[in-house]
Amino acid sequence: MGIKISEKFLNNLTTKLIKAADGGQQLGITDPDEVGQYVCSVLALGCELIPVIGSSLSALVTLLGGLFFHPNSTEKIWEKLRGRIEALVDTKITETQMDILRKKIRGLHDNMENYTRVWEDYKDSSGEEQMRARDTLKTTQIAFLSVVRAAIPEFRVERFAVPSLPIFALAANIHLMLLSDGIRHGITWGYSEKNVNTMRAEFKKKTSPQGVVGQAARIASEQSHLLKGAIATAIDLEMPTNIVDTWKDAYSDLTVPASGSAGNEEGYDDVDYATYAYKVYRKGRGQVKPYRAELNDADNRGSTTAATLRAYADFDSSMVMNVLNYAEYWPYLAGDKMPESVLKRLDREIFFGPFGRHTTNAAWSESSEAPITDRGPRITSAYVRGWNDIDGLQMRYGDT
């Protein structure tokens, strides 16, 4: 099959991200689909799919700082996605739950900003100063991991699982990138071998359908112990008060359930992140509300069916670009080789429309998403014949 990631395209994106991360700058992007391209480029780097040189690669998650560094960017991105998904499935998150989620999003944003600052201090220091900066980096990563762990259950509340799925995916990206950084660089940053092995076990639990059996209690105990130590040293490290408050909130949250159940009925609580993403996507697909046809179906036969399929195409494209593509990368962020079958899924076609009234050749339906197939030759020309209506179309592919 020989599917390849476009190095030119991704290197263009990652170069911008690396420059932003190395300089503590921001890209100021809030269009969800454009953000999705940048996030996938970071994930591709983490999976070692493309070669790139940059100091920020020794802390993968800091590359996301270029996307989420500017004020309220994460919330703005999600607001656009949430509105799109809520309209398609006719389900709105309550204001009470929104207040909880906004607080969690602000906590992620503030800790991302703080973590990026601490990483810059570590990267730019040397000698004894770098040893002190290393300890601060380790403490900050311990706490940031816990803040993410505490936030994720709120994004998996069953009643709002579908409209919350894109922000869950962003949080899962941060969680798994932090774990990947810890697994790859933890010893250098002052973690013990035991700590690194615990992060590896947690990563496996969150990315593998088989998970890690019998270690949940040990992992939780070690996480709690490390977070408690991080909070105790926060004053000496001169951590900002608002950051320490999120650490304390996380410590409390991790000992009590989320505000709603994410899985008592569906069994979501214990599944890995990718399985969860696909389950909720398919659940949401079953809730999609068809668009209203713009043409009178009596005089324009097929317009109602076209409007229906257009709604499904919009739902599928939003989820592929902002959730499902991310999920394909997740199991391979800690160094495992990505198989060709995954590259094929990442190379899937994304459909929009139909914008007319004929749906005979649509690759998707109300009951099933478009199949993943091998990439065909590129379209080289299209000829359309019509007057009041289109009655002829000729497509040419490749060199034919």
Coordinates of C-alpha atoms in Angstrom, one line a residue:
M1 CA 0.0 0.0 0.0
G2 CA 2.9 2.4 0.8
I3 CA 0.8 5.3 2.3
K4 CA 3.0 8.2 3.2
I5 CA 2.4 11.3 5.4
S6 CA 2.9 14.5 3.4
E7 CA 6.2 15.7 4.9
K8 CA 6.1 19.0 3.1
F9 CA 2.6 19.9 4.4
L10 CA 3.3 18.8 8.0
N11 CA 6.7 20.3 8.2
N12 CA 5.2 23.7 7.2
L13 CA 2.8 23.4 10.1
T14 CA 5.3 22.1 12.6
T15 CA 7.9 24.8 11.7
K16 CA 5.3 27.4 12.7
L17 CA 4.5 25.6 15.9
I18 CA 8.2 25.1 16.8
K19 CA 9.0 28.7 16.3
A20 CA 6.0 29.7 18.4
A21 CA 6.9 27.2 21.2
D22 CA 10.6 28.1 21.2
G23 CA 9.8 31.8 21.4
G24 CA 6.9 31.6 23.8
Q25 CA 4.7 33.1 21.1
Q26 CA 1.2 32.3 19.9
L27 CA -0.4 31.5 16.5
G28 CA -3.9 32.9 17.4
I29 CA -5.8 30.3 15.5
T30 CA -9.4 29.6 16.5
D31 CA -10.9 27.9 13.5
P32 CA -11.5 24.3 14.7
D33 CA -10.6 22.6 11.4
E34 CA -7.4 24.6 11.0
V35 CA -6.5 23.7 14.6
G36 CA -7.2 20.1 13.8
Q37 CA -4.5 20.2 11.1
Y38 CA -1.9 21.6 13.5
V39 CA -2.8 19.2 16.3
C40 CA -2.4 16.3 13.8
S41 CA 1.0 17.6 12.8
V42 CA 2.1 17.5 16.5
L43 CA 0.8 14.0 16.9
A44 CA 2.6 12.9 13.7
L45 CA 5.8 14.3 15.2
G46 CA 5.1 12.4 18.4
C47 CA 4.7 9.2 16.5
E48 CA 7.9 9.9 14.6
L49 CA 6.2 9.9 11.2
I50 CA 8.2 12.9 9.9
P51 CA 11.7 14.1 10.6
V52 CA 12.1 17.5 12.1
I53 CA 14.7 19.4 14.1
G54 CA 13.7 21.6 17.1
S55 CA 14.5 21.9 20.7
S56 CA 10.8 21.8 21.7
L57 CA 10.5 18.2 20.7
S58 CA 12.0 17.1 24.0
A59 CA 8.7 18.4 25.5
L60 CA 6.1 17.5 22.9
V61 CA 3.1 19.0 24.7
T62 CA 4.7 22.5 24.6
L63 CA 4.1 22.6 20.9
L64 CA 0.4 22.8 21.7
G65 CA 1.2 26.0 23.6
G66 CA 1.5 27.8 20.3
L67 CA -2.2 26.9 19.7
F68 CA -3.6 27.3 23.2
F69 CA -1.3 30.0 24.6
H70 CA -3.4 33.1 23.9
P71 CA -6.2 34.0 26.3
N72 CA -9.4 31.9 26.1
S73 CA -8.3 30.2 22.9
T74 CA -9.2 26.7 23.9
E75 CA -12.7 27.9 25.0
K76 CA -13.2 29.8 21.7
I77 CA -12.2 26.8 19.7
W78 CA -14.5 24.5 21.5
E79 CA -17.4 27.0 21.5
K80 CA -17.4 26.9 17.7
L81 CA -17.2 23.1 17.6
R82 CA -19.8 22.7 20.3
G83 CA -22.3 24.9 18.6
R84 CA -21.9 22.9 15.4
I85 CA -22.3 19.5 17.0
E86 CA -25.2 20.6 19.3
A87 CA -27.2 21.8 16.3
L88 CA -26.6 18.6 14.4
V89 CA -27.7 16.3 17.2
D90 CA -30.2 18.7 18.8
T91 CA -28.6 18.4 22.3
K92 CA -27.5 21.3 24.4
I93 CA -25.2 21.2 27.4
T94 CA -26.9 22.8 30.4
E95 CA -25.6 26.0 31.8
T96 CA -24.7 24.3 35.1
Q97 CA -22.5 21.8 33.3
M98 CA -21.1 24.5 31.0
D99 CA -19.9 26.4 34.1
I100 CA -18.1 23.3 35.3
L101 CA -16.5 22.7 31.8
R102 CA -15.4 26.3 31.4
K103 CA -13.6 26.1 34.7
K104 CA -11.9 22.9 33.7
I105 CA -10.9 24.5 30.3
R106 CA -9.5 27.6 32.0
G107 CA -7.5 25.3 34.3
L108 CA -6.1 23.4 31.3
H109 CA -5.2 26.7 29.6
D110 CA -3.5 28.2 32.6
N111 CA -1.5 25.1 33.3
M112 CA -0.5 24.8 29.7
E113 CA 0.8 28.4 29.8
N114 CA 2.6 27.7 33.1
Y115 CA 4.1 24.4 31.9
T116 CA 5.4 26.1 28.7
R117 CA 7.0 28.9 30.8
V118 CA 8.7 26.4 33.1
W119 CA 9.9 24.4 30.1
E120 CA 11.4 27.5 28.6
D121 CA 13.3 28.2 31.9
Y122 CA 14.6 24.7 32.0
K123 CA 15.6 24.7 28.3
D124 CA 17.4 28.0 28.6
S125 CA 19.3 27.3 31.8
S126 CA 22.5 25.4 32.5
G127 CA 24.6 23.9 35.4
E128 CA 23.1 24.2 38.9
E129 CA 20.5 26.5 37.6
Q130 CA 19.2 23.9 35.2
M131 CA 19.1 21.3 38.0
R132 CA 16.8 23.6 40.0
A133 CA 14.8 24.2 36.8
R134 CA 14.6 20.5 36.3
D135 CA 13.0 20.0 39.7
T136 CA 10.5 22.7 38.9
L137 CA 9.7 21.1 35.5
K138 CA 9.1 17.7 37.1
T139 CA 6.8 19.2 39.8
T140 CA 4.9 21.1 37.2
Q141 CA 4.4 18.1 35.0
I142 CA 3.2 16.0 37.9
A143 CA 0.6 18.6 38.8
F144 CA -0.4 19.3 35.2
L145 CA -1.0 15.6 34.6
S146 CA -3.3 15.5 37.6
V147 CA -5.2 18.6 36.5
V148 CA -5.9 16.9 33.1
R149 CA -6.9 13.6 34.8
A150 CA -9.3 15.5 37.0
A151 CA -10.8 17.4 34.1
I152 CA -11.4 14.5 31.7
P153 CA -14.4 12.8 33.6
E154 CA -16.4 16.0 33.2
F155 CA -15.9 15.8 29.4
R156 CA -17.2 12.2 29.5
V157 CA -20.5 12.8 31.3
E158 CA -22.9 10.5 29.5
R159 CA -25.8 12.9 29.0
F160 CA -23.5 15.4 27.2
A161 CA -20.9 13.0 25.8
V162 CA -21.5 13.8 22.1
P163 CA -21.2 17.6 22.2
S164 CA -18.4 17.3 24.7
L165 CA -16.4 14.8 22.5
P166 CA -14.2 17.4 20.7
I167 CA -13.0 19.0 24.0
F168 CA -12.5 15.5 25.5
A169 CA -10.2 14.8 22.5
L170 CA -8.2 17.9 23.1
A171 CA -7.8 17.0 26.8
A172 CA -6.9 13.4 25.8
N173 CA -4.2 14.8 23.5
I174 CA -2.7 16.8 26.4
H175 CA -2.9 13.9 28.8
L176 CA -1.2 11.4 26.4
M177 CA 1.5 13.9 25.3
L178 CA 2.4 14.6 28.9
L179 CA 2.7 10.9 29.5
S180 CA 4.7 10.5 26.4
D181 CA 7.1 13.3 27.5
G182 CA 7.4 11.6 30.9
I183 CA 8.1 8.2 29.4
R184 CA 10.7 9.5 27.0
H185 CA 12.4 12.1 29.1
G186 CA 11.4 11.3 32.7
I187 CA 14.7 9.9 33.9
T188 CA 16.5 13.1 32.6
W189 CA 13.9 15.2 34.4
G190 CA 14.5 13.5 37.7
Y191 CA 11.8 10.8 37.8
S192 CA 12.6 7.4 39.2
E193 CA 12.4 4.3 37.0
K194 CA 9.3 3.3 39.1
N195 CA 7.7 6.6 38.2
V196 CA 8.4 6.2 34.5
N197 CA 7.0 2.6 34.6
T198 CA 3.8 3.9 36.2
M199 CA 3.4 6.5 33.5
R200 CA 4.0 3.8 30.9
A201 CA 1.3 1.6 32.6
E202 CA -1.1 4.6 32.6
F203 CA -0.4 5.3 29.0
K204 CA -1.1 1.7 28.1
K205 CA -4.4 1.8 30.0
K206 CA -5.6 4.8 28.2
T207 CA -4.6 3.7 24.7
S208 CA -5.0 0.0 24.5
P209 CA -8.3 -2.0 24.4
Q210 CA -6.7 -4.6 26.6
G211 CA -5.4 -1.9 29.0
V212 CA -3.4 -2.8 32.1
V213 CA -5.1 -5.3 34.4
G214 CA -4.8 -5.1 38.1
Q215 CA -2.7 -1.9 38.4
A216 CA -5.3 0.8 38.6
A217 CA -5.1 1.1 42.4
R218 CA -1.3 1.3 42.4
I219 CA -1.3 3.9 39.6
A220 CA -3.9 6.1 41.5
S221 CA -1.9 5.8 44.7
E222 CA 1.3 6.9 43.2
Q223 CA -0.4 9.8 41.3
S224 CA -1.9 11.0 44.6
H225 CA 1.4 10.8 46.4
L226 CA 3.3 12.7 43.7
L227 CA 0.6 15.4 43.5
K228 CA 0.5 15.9 47.2
G229 CA 4.3 16.4 47.1
A230 CA 4.0 18.9 44.3
I231 CA 1.4 21.0 46.2
A232 CA 3.7 20.9 49.3
T233 CA 6.6 22.4 47.3
A234 CA 4.6 24.9 45.3
I235 CA 5.3 27.8 47.6
D236 CA 9.1 27.2 47.6
L237 CA 9.0 27.1 43.8
E238 CA 7.0 30.4 43.7
M239 CA 4.2 29.0 41.7
P240 CA 1.4 31.4 40.8
T241 CA -1.6 31.2 43.3
N242 CA -4.1 30.5 40.5
I243 CA -2.1 27.5 39.3
V244 CA -1.7 26.0 42.8
D245 CA -5.4 26.4 43.3
T246 CA -6.0 24.2 40.2
W247 CA -3.6 21.6 41.7
K248 CA -5.5 21.6 44.9
D249 CA -8.8 21.3 43.1
A250 CA -7.5 18.4 41.1
Y251 CA -6.4 16.6 44.3
S252 CA -9.9 17.0 45.7
D253 CA -11.6 16.0 42.4
L254 CA -9.6 12.8 42.0
T255 CA -11.0 11.5 45.2
V256 CA -14.7 12.0 44.3
P257 CA -16.8 11.1 41.2
A258 CA -17.5 13.6 38.4
S259 CA -20.7 15.6 38.4
G260 CA -22.5 13.0 36.1
S261 CA -21.9 9.5 35.1
A262 CA -20.0 8.9 31.9
G263 CA -20.6 5.2 31.8
N264 CA -23.0 3.5 34.1
E265 CA -25.3 2.6 31.2
E266 CA -22.9 2.6 28.2
G267 CA -19.8 1.2 30.0
Y268 CA -17.5 4.2 29.0
D269 CA -15.7 4.7 32.3
D270 CA -13.1 2.0 31.9
V271 CA -12.6 1.9 28.1
D272 CA -9.5 3.3 26.5
Y273 CA -9.6 6.8 24.9
A274 CA -9.8 5.7 21.3
T275 CA -12.6 3.2 21.9
Y276 CA -14.5 5.8 23.8
A277 CA -14.1 8.3 21.0
Y278 CA -15.4 5.9 18.4
K279 CA -18.3 4.7 20.6
V280 CA -19.5 8.3 21.3
Y281 CA -19.1 9.3 17.6
R282 CA -21.3 6.4 16.5
K283 CA -23.8 7.2 19.3
G284 CA -23.9 10.8 18.1
R285 CA -24.3 9.7 14.5
G286 CA -27.5 8.0 15.5
Q287 CA -28.8 11.3 16.8
V288 CA -28.1 13.5 13.8
K289 CA -31.1 15.6 12.8
P290 CA -31.5 16.0 9.0
Y291 CA -31.2 19.5 7.5
R292 CA -34.4 21.0 6.0
A293 CA -34.4 20.7 2.2
E294 CA -34.0 24.0 0.5
L295 CA -35.9 22.8 -2.6
N296 CA -39.5 21.6 -2.8
D297 CA -39.2 17.8 -3.0
A298 CA -42.3 17.4 -5.1
D299 CA -40.7 19.4 -7.9
N300 CA -37.1 18.5 -7.1
R301 CA -37.1 14.8 -6.3
G302 CA -34.2 13.8 -4.1
S303 CA -33.6 17.2 -2.5
T304 CA -34.8 15.9 0.9
T305 CA -32.5 12.9 0.8
A306 CA -29.6 15.2 -0.2
A307 CA -30.3 17.5 2.7
T308 CA -30.3 14.5 5.1
L309 CA -27.0 13.2 3.8
R310 CA -25.5 16.7 4.0
A311 CA -26.2 16.7 7.7
Y312 CA -24.5 13.4 8.2
A313 CA -21.5 14.5 6.1
D314 CA -21.1 17.6 8.2
F315 CA -21.2 15.5 11.4
D316 CA -18.7 13.0 10.0
S317 CA -16.3 15.6 8.8
S318 CA -16.3 17.5 12.1
M319 CA -15.7 14.4 14.1
V320 CA -13.0 13.0 11.7
M321 CA -11.0 16.3 11.7
N322 CA -11.4 17.1 15.4
V323 CA -11.6 13.7 17.1
L324 CA -11.2 10.5 15.1
N325 CA -7.9 11.5 13.4
Y326 CA -6.4 12.3 16.8
A327 CA -7.5 8.9 18.1
E328 CA -5.6 7.1 15.4
Y329 CA -2.3 8.6 16.7
W330 CA -2.8 8.0 20.4
P331 CA -1.5 4.4 20.8
Y332 CA 1.7 5.3 19.1
L333 CA 2.8 8.4 21.0
A334 CA 5.1 6.5 23.3
G335 CA 7.3 4.9 20.6
D336 CA 5.4 1.9 19.1
K337 CA 5.5 1.7 15.3
M338 CA 2.3 2.8 13.5
P339 CA 1.1 0.1 11.1
E340 CA 0.0 0.7 7.5
S341 CA -3.6 0.1 8.4
V342 CA -3.6 3.1 10.7
L343 CA -2.0 5.3 8.0
K344 CA -4.8 4.2 5.7
R345 CA -7.4 5.5 8.1
L346 CA -5.5 8.8 8.5
D347 CA -5.6 9.0 4.7
R348 CA -9.4 8.7 4.6
E349 CA -11.5 10.9 2.3
I350 CA -13.7 13.5 4.0
F351 CA -16.9 14.3 2.3
F352 CA -19.2 17.4 2.1
G353 CA -22.6 17.7 0.5
P354 CA -24.4 16.6 -1.6
F355 CA -25.5 20.1 -2.5
G356 CA -27.9 19.1 -5.3
R357 CA -30.6 16.5 -5.3
H358 CA -29.1 13.3 -6.5
T359 CA -27.5 10.9 -4.0
T360 CA -27.1 7.7 -5.9
N361 CA -23.3 7.7 -5.7
A362 CA -22.9 9.0 -2.2
A363 CA -20.4 6.9 -0.3
W364 CA -22.2 7.3 3.1
S365 CA -25.8 6.9 4.3
E366 CA -27.9 7.5 7.4
S367 CA -26.8 4.1 8.8
S368 CA -23.1 4.1 8.0
E369 CA -20.2 6.4 7.5
A370 CA -18.2 6.4 4.3
P371 CA -15.9 3.4 4.0
I372 CA -12.2 3.9 4.2
T373 CA -10.6 2.9 0.8
D374 CA -7.3 3.2 -0.9
R375 CA -6.5 6.6 -2.3
G376 CA -7.4 6.9 -6.0
P377 CA -5.6 9.1 -8.6
R378 CA -6.1 12.8 -8.2
I379 CA -8.9 14.6 -10.1
T380 CA -7.4 16.4 -13.1
S381 CA -10.5 17.9 -14.7
A382 CA -14.3 18.1 -14.3
Y383 CA -16.7 19.0 -17.0
V384 CA -20.3 20.0 -16.1
R385 CA -23.2 20.4 -18.6
G386 CA -26.4 22.1 -17.6
W387 CA -28.9 24.8 -18.1
N388 CA -31.7 25.1 -15.5
D389 CA -30.4 21.9 -14.1
I390 CA -27.2 19.9 -14.3
D391 CA -27.7 16.9 -16.7
G392 CA -24.1 15.9 -17.4
L393 CA -20.8 15.5 -15.5
Q394 CA -17.5 14.0 -16.7
M395 CA -14.6 13.5 -14.3
R396 CA -11.0 12.7 -15.3
Y397 CA -8.5 11.2 -12.9
G398 CA -4.7 11.0 -13.1
D399 CA -3.2 11.2 -16.6
T400 CA -6.1 9.6 -18.5

